[in-house]
XYZ file of C-alpha atoms in Angstrom:
626
model
C 0.000 0.000 0.000
C 1.323 3.447 -0.917
C 2.461 5.674 1.954
C -0.040 8.369 2.901
C 1.504 11.623 4.083
C 0.706 12.841 7.585
C -1.186 15.905 6.357
C -3.701 13.664 4.518
C -3.677 10.753 6.932
C -4.490 12.947 9.917
C -6.956 15.290 8.182
C -9.885 15.804 10.615
C -12.982 13.786 9.751
C -15.375 15.657 12.054
C -15.590 18.891 14.014
C -14.301 17.267 17.198
C -10.955 16.565 15.536
C -10.496 20.167 14.377
C -7.592 21.944 16.126
C -7.250 25.671 16.790
C -10.521 26.799 15.133
C -12.968 26.517 18.018
C -14.780 29.748 17.103
C -15.707 28.399 13.636
C -16.554 24.914 14.892
C -18.888 26.245 17.599
C -20.793 28.509 15.186
C -21.287 25.746 12.584
C -22.192 23.121 15.166
C -24.842 25.360 16.717
C -26.263 26.228 13.287
C -26.456 22.542 12.322
C -28.002 21.611 15.643
C -30.782 24.216 15.354
C -31.260 23.751 11.574
C -30.514 27.464 10.968
C -28.573 26.885 7.740
C -27.374 29.601 5.411
C -27.171 29.017 1.679
C -23.576 30.356 1.224
C -20.498 30.177 3.434
C -17.134 31.902 2.939
C -14.066 30.553 4.758
C -10.976 32.782 4.782
C -7.511 32.320 6.223
C -3.899 31.572 5.389
C -2.743 28.292 3.867
C -3.060 25.090 5.835
C -5.491 26.239 8.546
C -8.420 23.979 7.510
C -10.635 25.776 4.971
C -11.097 22.755 2.685
C -11.358 20.431 5.682
C -14.184 22.469 7.218
C -16.061 22.516 3.909
C -15.870 18.713 3.595
C -17.017 18.204 7.182
C -19.881 20.625 6.543
C -20.867 18.669 3.410
C -20.854 15.417 5.416
C -22.940 17.016 8.169
C -25.542 18.088 5.614
C -25.716 14.707 3.863
C -24.943 12.203 6.640
C -27.429 9.294 6.652
C -26.262 7.727 9.918
C -24.995 4.169 10.482
C -28.527 2.817 10.124
C -29.415 4.968 7.105
C -32.033 6.985 8.995
C -29.872 9.922 10.127
C -30.503 13.563 9.417
C -28.597 16.840 9.470
C -26.120 16.635 12.332
C -23.033 18.355 13.709
C -21.393 14.949 14.305
C -21.308 12.993 11.017
C -20.957 9.263 11.522
C -18.177 8.738 8.996
C -19.373 5.217 8.131
C -22.378 5.826 5.912
C -22.080 5.832 2.126
C -22.268 9.653 1.859
C -19.529 10.235 4.472
C -17.175 7.683 2.904
C -17.712 9.017 -0.630
C -17.096 12.637 0.437
C -13.882 11.635 2.229
C -12.682 9.793 -0.882
C -13.847 12.538 -3.287
C -16.415 10.373 -5.134
C -19.698 11.881 -3.900
C -21.681 12.981 -6.944
C -23.527 15.784 -5.122
C -20.338 17.350 -3.728
C -18.401 19.328 -6.343
C -15.041 21.015 -5.738
C -13.912 23.644 -8.237
C -10.376 25.013 -8.198
C -10.787 28.655 -9.214
C -7.048 29.058 -9.698
C -7.198 26.893 -12.842
C -10.906 27.312 -13.688
C -11.345 31.019 -13.345
C -13.283 31.934 -16.464
C -16.969 32.573 -16.994
C -17.360 29.347 -19.052
C -16.275 27.116 -16.164
C -18.604 28.901 -13.742
C -21.541 28.588 -16.157
C -20.911 24.850 -16.507
C -21.019 24.551 -12.725
C -24.198 26.599 -12.423
C -25.925 24.472 -15.093
C -25.897 21.606 -12.596
C -27.759 23.733 -10.039
C -31.091 23.143 -11.767
C -30.932 19.409 -11.025
C -31.811 18.031 -7.615
C -29.351 15.909 -5.629
C -28.878 12.364 -6.858
C -27.712 10.627 -3.664
C -27.543 13.188 -0.897
C -29.816 15.613 0.827
C -28.081 18.732 -0.544
C -25.923 19.669 -3.490
C -22.735 21.387 -2.228
C -20.597 23.502 -4.574
C -17.184 24.160 -3.067
C -15.091 26.812 -4.919
C -11.519 26.993 -3.650
C -9.379 30.152 -4.095
C -12.501 31.981 -5.188
C -10.673 35.306 -5.368
C -8.991 34.067 -8.585
C -12.256 34.199 -10.563
C -12.616 36.933 -13.161
C -15.091 39.758 -12.800
C -17.362 38.263 -15.464
C -17.320 34.922 -13.648
C -18.307 36.626 -10.398
C -21.103 38.468 -12.159
C -22.356 35.232 -13.715
C -22.807 33.565 -10.327
C -24.236 36.511 -8.382
C -27.917 35.790 -8.987
C -27.652 32.084 -8.244
C -25.487 32.823 -5.181
C -28.134 35.195 -3.836
C -31.200 32.973 -4.361
C -30.121 29.369 -4.926
C -32.534 26.418 -4.833
C -33.289 25.132 -1.360
C -31.251 21.991 -1.983
C -28.087 23.898 -3.040
C -25.343 25.166 -0.708
C -22.332 27.242 -1.735
C -19.039 26.938 0.158
C -16.311 29.410 -0.904
C -12.710 29.441 0.345
C -9.989 32.036 -0.184
C -6.647 33.149 1.203
C -7.203 36.750 0.065
C -10.710 37.997 0.892
C -9.741 41.553 -0.084
C -9.960 40.547 -3.760
C -13.473 39.121 -3.461
C -16.112 41.630 -4.664
C -18.279 43.181 -2.007
C -21.382 41.934 -3.835
C -20.206 38.362 -3.192
C -19.212 39.018 0.420
C -22.648 40.428 1.204
C -24.306 37.175 0.080
C -22.206 34.876 2.314
C -21.618 34.095 5.962
C -17.907 34.791 6.430
C -15.739 32.801 8.846
C -12.101 33.726 9.371
C -9.888 30.762 10.250
C -6.993 32.008 12.364
C -3.319 31.017 12.129
C -2.518 28.533 14.859
C -0.295 29.298 17.809
C 3.029 27.410 18.053
C 1.839 25.871 21.328
C -1.271 24.458 19.595
C 0.812 23.011 16.751
C 3.312 21.556 19.234
C 0.555 19.809 21.153
C -0.974 18.370 17.974
C 2.384 17.160 16.617
C 3.063 15.412 19.910
C -0.289 13.646 19.637
C 0.276 12.655 15.987
C 3.801 11.306 16.498
C 2.690 9.436 19.591
C 0.095 7.633 17.476
C 2.666 7.004 14.733
C 5.198 5.620 17.211
C 7.943 8.023 16.115
C 10.373 9.116 18.895
C 10.797 12.882 18.975
C 12.479 15.428 21.227
C 10.220 18.200 22.460
C 12.753 20.830 21.419
C 12.701 19.498 17.833
C 8.902 19.691 17.718
C 9.097 23.244 19.072
C 11.348 24.170 16.125
C 8.876 22.624 13.664
C 5.959 24.460 15.299
C 7.723 27.809 14.918
C 8.777 27.061 11.331
C 5.172 26.236 10.333
C 4.135 29.871 10.888
C 0.593 29.064 11.941
C -0.138 26.396 9.309
C -0.939 22.898 10.567
C -0.486 21.415 7.095
C 2.989 22.957 6.828
C 3.831 21.590 10.274
C 2.814 18.040 9.282
C 4.687 18.307 5.971
C 7.843 19.485 7.769
C 7.409 16.622 10.229
C 7.327 14.152 7.332
C 10.530 15.673 6.008
C 12.174 15.612 9.441
C 11.290 11.934 9.926
C 12.960 11.104 6.617
C 15.980 13.280 7.454
C 16.414 11.735 10.900
C 15.832 8.161 9.678
C 12.750 7.612 11.761
C 13.435 9.868 14.739
C 13.366 13.584 15.426
C 16.250 15.311 17.230
C 16.831 19.002 17.785
C 20.190 18.947 15.984
C 18.786 17.144 12.955
C 15.709 19.357 12.681
C 17.806 22.498 13.050
C 20.150 21.367 10.293
C 17.211 20.445 8.065
C 15.522 23.804 8.548
C 18.792 25.748 8.330
C 17.667 27.770 11.314
C 20.042 29.563 13.648
C 20.668 28.011 17.036
C 19.092 30.263 19.628
C 22.267 29.869 21.651
C 23.914 32.224 19.133
C 20.980 34.610 19.468
C 21.196 34.613 23.273
C 24.947 35.302 23.106
C 24.363 38.162 20.665
C 21.721 39.803 22.828
C 23.864 39.348 25.931
C 26.865 40.940 24.188
C 24.743 43.845 22.949
C 23.400 44.407 26.449
C 26.973 44.532 27.782
C 28.181 46.771 24.920
C 30.741 44.105 23.873
C 31.317 44.854 20.199
C 34.184 42.349 19.906
C 31.954 39.420 20.847
C 29.239 40.625 18.462
C 31.683 40.665 15.532
C 33.098 37.247 16.489
C 29.609 35.680 16.578
C 28.757 37.273 13.233
C 31.917 35.832 11.687
C 31.039 32.453 13.182
C 27.622 32.573 11.505
C 29.370 33.287 8.205
C 31.701 30.302 8.647
C 28.836 27.972 9.508
C 26.785 29.190 6.541
C 23.786 30.136 8.683
C 21.249 32.536 7.234
C 21.592 36.193 8.184
C 17.856 36.722 7.706
C 17.123 33.759 9.973
C 19.419 35.251 12.613
C 17.536 38.560 12.679
C 14.215 36.718 12.598
C 15.152 34.644 15.648
C 16.409 37.769 17.415
C 13.128 39.601 16.854
C 11.220 36.584 18.198
C 13.381 36.425 21.331
C 13.238 40.197 21.871
C 9.456 40.149 21.548
C 9.244 37.514 24.277
C 11.656 39.554 26.409
C 9.542 42.695 25.985
C 6.446 40.785 27.134
C 8.310 39.502 30.200
C 9.475 43.029 31.016
C 5.986 44.497 30.631
C 4.321 41.672 32.598
C 6.802 40.545 35.272
C 4.401 37.933 36.650
C 4.457 36.110 33.320
C 7.959 34.775 34.031
C 6.623 32.640 36.887
C 4.231 30.888 34.481
C 6.984 29.734 32.096
C 7.595 26.045 31.581
C 10.502 25.050 33.877
C 11.564 22.396 31.373
C 12.003 24.981 28.629
C 15.645 26.108 28.876
C 15.086 28.815 26.254
C 12.317 30.384 28.324
C 14.613 30.541 31.358
C 17.344 32.174 29.273
C 14.911 34.754 27.885
C 13.778 35.557 31.426
C 17.419 36.101 32.464
C 18.111 38.420 29.508
C 14.872 40.332 30.113
C 15.920 40.992 33.706
C 19.364 42.243 32.621
C 18.330 44.621 29.817
C 16.453 47.887 30.096
C 13.011 47.886 28.433
C 13.922 50.841 26.215
C 17.014 48.989 24.966
C 14.878 45.941 24.199
C 12.481 48.041 22.134
C 15.325 49.796 20.307
C 17.084 46.521 19.487
C 13.815 44.937 18.308
C 13.133 47.858 15.965
C 16.673 47.819 14.540
C 16.597 44.061 13.921
C 13.132 44.230 12.352
C 14.109 46.998 9.930
C 17.550 45.461 9.385
C 16.018 42.460 7.618
C 14.999 44.737 4.762
C 18.585 45.976 4.392
C 20.130 42.547 3.830
C 19.151 42.478 0.169
C 20.565 45.966 -0.438
C 24.113 45.103 0.676
C 26.546 43.222 -1.603
C 27.284 40.842 1.289
C 24.433 39.877 3.599
C 26.830 39.010 6.429
C 28.410 42.463 6.231
C 24.904 43.910 6.420
C 24.177 41.630 9.386
C 27.293 42.901 11.171
C 26.276 46.514 10.563
C 22.767 45.860 11.891
C 24.181 44.217 15.019
C 26.698 47.011 15.636
C 24.090 49.735 15.193
C 22.595 49.340 18.697
C 26.073 49.971 20.169
C 26.271 53.298 18.321
C 22.809 54.364 19.475
C 22.815 53.486 23.141
C 19.900 55.010 25.088
C 20.496 58.339 26.828
C 22.121 58.046 30.235
C 24.631 55.295 29.501
C 27.450 57.659 28.569
C 26.734 59.871 31.585
C 26.881 56.950 33.994
C 30.141 55.765 32.446
C 31.605 59.264 32.786
C 30.675 59.434 36.450
C 32.236 56.032 37.060
C 35.455 57.148 35.364
C 35.518 60.354 37.394
C 34.933 58.571 40.701
C 38.620 57.660 41.463
C 39.775 61.237 40.876
C 37.008 62.656 43.049
C 37.805 60.229 45.854
C 41.516 61.044 45.608
C 40.896 64.791 45.696
C 38.491 64.447 48.614
C 41.048 62.396 50.566
C 43.704 65.038 49.974
C 41.387 67.884 51.033
C 42.295 67.453 54.708
C 45.975 68.301 54.061
C 46.710 71.998 54.725
C 47.484 73.683 51.446
C 51.007 75.174 51.038
C 51.244 78.804 50.018
C 50.817 79.002 46.283
C 53.314 81.177 44.337
C 51.973 84.109 42.446
C 51.104 83.141 38.925
C 53.390 84.474 36.250
C 51.797 86.810 33.724
C 50.606 84.955 30.678
C 50.772 86.765 27.348
C 47.464 86.842 25.494
C 47.371 84.023 22.957
C 47.184 84.699 19.290
C 43.828 84.178 17.702
C 43.997 81.304 15.212
C 41.403 81.090 12.503
C 38.931 78.658 14.076
C 35.365 78.106 12.910
C 32.956 80.448 14.604
C 30.268 78.633 16.582
C 26.908 80.336 16.740
C 24.961 80.132 20.014
C 21.631 78.372 20.261
C 18.901 80.538 18.641
C 16.452 79.999 21.514
C 17.986 81.332 24.712
C 16.678 79.952 27.975
C 17.465 80.763 31.576
C 20.964 79.637 32.435
C 21.095 76.939 35.115
C 23.739 77.342 37.732
C 26.232 74.436 37.765
C 25.834 72.069 40.678
C 28.950 72.110 42.827
C 28.051 69.139 44.985
C 26.847 65.768 43.670
C 23.277 64.872 44.628
C 22.527 62.080 47.039
C 22.054 59.330 44.437
C 25.340 60.200 42.677
C 27.242 60.565 45.919
C 26.220 57.000 46.714
C 27.679 55.813 43.414
C 30.982 57.513 44.204
C 31.068 55.969 47.704
C 32.220 59.335 49.048
C 30.478 62.290 50.630
C 30.926 65.604 48.810
C 33.524 67.957 50.315
C 32.083 70.554 52.696
C 31.468 74.018 51.239
C 34.443 76.321 51.273
C 37.023 73.562 51.733
C 40.138 74.062 49.616
C 42.057 71.368 47.806
C 45.798 70.878 47.844
C 47.422 72.714 44.937
C 50.519 71.493 43.154
C 53.436 73.826 42.606
C 52.867 75.865 39.483
C 55.685 75.761 36.879
C 57.861 78.798 36.469
C 57.695 78.720 32.671
C 54.995 76.802 30.868
C 56.019 75.764 27.357
C 53.662 76.605 24.518
C 51.560 73.677 23.338
C 51.691 74.986 19.781
C 55.523 75.131 19.650
C 56.448 71.993 21.574
C 54.063 69.082 21.109
C 56.069 66.762 23.394
C 56.121 69.070 26.407
C 53.909 68.247 29.380
C 53.179 70.859 31.977
C 52.378 70.335 35.622
C 49.146 72.167 36.074
C 47.167 73.370 39.002
C 44.739 70.849 40.554
C 41.172 72.025 40.802
C 38.136 70.263 42.274
C 36.278 67.959 39.912
C 32.563 68.530 39.969
C 29.807 66.039 39.327
C 26.721 67.020 37.393
C 23.411 67.085 39.181
C 19.974 66.146 38.049
C 19.556 69.490 36.329
C 22.329 68.472 33.925
C 20.225 65.755 32.371
C 18.813 68.282 29.922
C 20.610 70.530 27.489
C 21.416 73.860 29.134
C 21.058 76.878 26.833
C 24.215 78.709 25.875
C 24.908 82.004 27.605
C 24.288 85.206 25.748
C 27.034 85.915 23.228
C 27.339 89.511 24.378
C 28.232 88.526 27.963
C 31.880 89.320 28.690
C 34.376 86.545 29.345
C 36.255 86.592 32.611
C 39.832 85.706 31.650
C 41.397 82.879 33.614
C 44.522 80.797 33.457
C 42.507 77.683 32.642
C 40.671 79.481 29.828
C 43.904 80.791 28.274
C 45.528 77.365 28.516
C 42.539 75.536 27.008
C 42.205 78.092 24.196
C 45.869 77.683 23.255
C 45.598 73.878 23.448
C 42.508 73.722 21.225
C 44.088 76.165 18.768
C 47.131 73.906 18.528
C 45.040 70.790 17.889
C 42.940 72.528 15.213
C 45.962 74.022 13.441
C 47.644 70.604 13.362
C 44.382 68.990 12.150
C 44.413 66.484 14.994
C 40.660 66.713 15.578
C 37.676 67.044 13.334
C 33.898 66.902 13.132
C 32.255 66.080 16.481
C 35.548 66.014 18.380
C 36.395 69.569 17.276
C 32.881 70.662 18.221
C 33.363 69.183 21.705
C 36.692 70.981 22.151
C 35.390 74.344 20.908
C 32.163 74.311 22.922
C 33.685 73.100 26.217
C 35.220 74.907 29.163
C 38.198 73.518 31.065
C 36.994 73.413 34.662
C 39.757 71.491 36.380
C 43.058 69.802 35.625
C 44.903 67.075 37.446
C 48.034 65.213 36.459
C 46.051 62.373 34.871
C 42.545 63.732 34.341
C 40.910 66.910 33.023
C 37.314 67.933 33.613
C 35.433 69.690 30.793
C 32.038 71.325 31.019
C 29.608 71.411 28.089
C 26.117 72.790 27.757
C 24.657 70.060 25.531
C 24.679 66.464 26.629
C 24.940 65.268 23.022
C 28.500 66.658 22.794
C 29.794 64.386 25.563
C 29.542 61.080 23.703
C 32.137 58.484 24.612
C 33.538 58.330 21.061
C 34.208 62.069 20.863
C 35.678 62.069 24.371
C 38.099 59.261 23.509
C 39.197 60.967 20.272
C 39.824 64.203 22.141
C 41.944 62.360 24.697
C 43.993 60.808 21.870
C 44.533 64.239 20.281
C 45.690 65.667 23.631
C 48.080 62.747 24.010
C 49.532 63.567 20.586
C 50.526 67.062 21.776
C 51.967 65.859 25.069
C 49.005 65.683 27.478
C 48.340 62.036 28.324
C 45.206 62.520 30.401
C 41.679 61.178 30.668
C 38.708 63.374 29.872
C 35.670 63.669 32.116
C 32.528 65.561 31.091
C 29.997 67.498 33.150
C 26.890 69.354 32.031
C 26.569 72.998 33.025
C 26.662 76.615 31.941
C 29.808 77.422 29.947
C 31.285 80.857 30.545
C 34.665 80.623 28.792
C 35.088 78.371 25.769
C 37.202 78.651 22.601
C 34.003 79.052 20.574
C 32.878 82.023 22.683
C 36.317 83.611 22.413
C 36.232 83.199 18.647
C 32.732 84.640 18.591
C 33.689 87.729 20.592
C 36.874 88.181 18.547
C 34.896 88.019 15.309
C 32.381 90.554 16.644
C 35.227 92.869 17.643
C 36.751 92.638 14.180
C 33.365 93.302 12.628
C 32.823 96.405 14.753
C 36.308 97.648 13.913
C 35.639 97.176 10.206
C 32.330 99.026 10.387
C 33.879 101.882 12.356
C 36.718 102.108 9.813
C 34.270 102.337 6.911
C 32.001 104.869 8.583
C 35.015 106.985 9.549
C 36.554 106.983 6.077
C 36.414 110.542 4.543
C 35.658 109.245 1.053
C 32.708 107.193 2.297
C 31.405 110.160 4.273
C 31.660 112.385 1.188
C 29.746 109.892 -0.957
C 27.053 109.562 1.663
C 26.794 113.356 1.903
C 26.924 114.227 -1.827
C 25.176 111.246 -3.451
C 22.893 110.145 -0.604
C 24.738 106.783 -0.559
C 23.836 104.139 1.981
C 25.796 101.204 3.320
C 23.862 97.963 2.907
C 23.461 96.392 6.363
C 25.353 93.125 6.704
C 27.503 93.728 3.597
C 30.657 94.664 5.494
C 33.154 91.921 6.240
C 36.505 92.351 7.987
C 39.564 91.538 5.873
């Protein structure tokens, strides 16, 4: 006897055997039980969810004669009478199935409707089942409209389609529509376990879970994949064999990727991506598995009590619960969105694995706000603790500072202030309670002075000697408060700058780095817009007004540029009002040059004569200093 595939062998024969479509089964069973029968039914849904199966069961229910031949319309067909057996085998003369995908013209529909005038030969009702009805032409639909609206009392129409949007509204209005839903992986898993138990095929639960996910809501696809897996595994189903057959990515790789992204470990992310390339695993499958895991993690984060209801035997569920507890909800949402949209980018790149690596590295470049600030505070903690411990030592008398000649004004780009001024927030001198706890130290009492190193007698110029390092005066490092979490508006450009030794030193240092082209883009913006607040032998503290300037990448590049000119220090960032920055000095210098140029033009005798004799006017904004 020829082998019968599982999808056909285990096709439900009655409503009780239907899986995952309880809402349709209940409505049809109640209608059959009360004899409230409609003349046309429309079943919609994706492939493999039971549209044809429901239509055949409905035809048997309408024509079942019972084991003794005296049965009537019933919701539980016997399956042993002549009508039930003929419908199951496809030989019942009063049950006609028409495939509209290959018989979509008006001629085929007219041939079908010509049979409607004849009463049933064997059964109680004639049943016309039209599969993929949306494939019919407009003329074919029009030809069947009148018969579909008022058929003979012995005729029932059953229509099935995977795309109800293409069915004309005139047809939809004449039918009772039932939407068969895609089945949940848990429902498919339970049914596969039951089927394989009856077949006597040994199977690991993890392998069946993979098949249930790969079926994507279709029970027929799940049974077909199970047939293939049985052949691949030579009569048994194992997780390794099913994973190799499907070509799916082991979720162990996915868990490692998510864990590395949560820790900000770019090296591990790249290594796993290269491993996927070597193993020949699909990049699209990797992102698909990641989105599935991240969706489960987001649910666990939104509903914490759901973790307690997970199956203890499911190791993947326990791992997802661990990752959900270790990742912030906003990071989970960001990573899910990037992975979901990254699947569409794989086909645009010449190498899908290179595109996969870029998608995986993107979350590291767009970390949620607050990560860089916390890292900065952690880096600044040792210096703050050291300075606080040294505060108790009486300070030695500091020598008078030597006069510093005003630095030359290099041609730096002029930075315009923010167009929408807001009230300037005063910088917070003492860390708040929650940050003081992170630093494990109490803030120094107000008015306490820190020990100052001996100032050098002659400080070499950073622009002339790039290898010289100067011992600079130690100043207290300050930690930003809660007010620094938002961008602080830049001070008014017209406000005067109070000259200071730190401002002159930082201006000369930034000028040197710009002239030597050691910094560019965001790093140059950070240097120009920042104010040097404090210097120690191994760490400098800069203050900026916009939190976006203090990214870790720009801070590291600035530290490398300072090391290139002889200052091997770490950079710490605080948010606050900036009073003296290279950008403000350039701005004031440019305004001074502009005023001098305007005064020179207005004071020129020739210009005054032209204005007096010819009524000449100077166009506002047209003067530029040379």
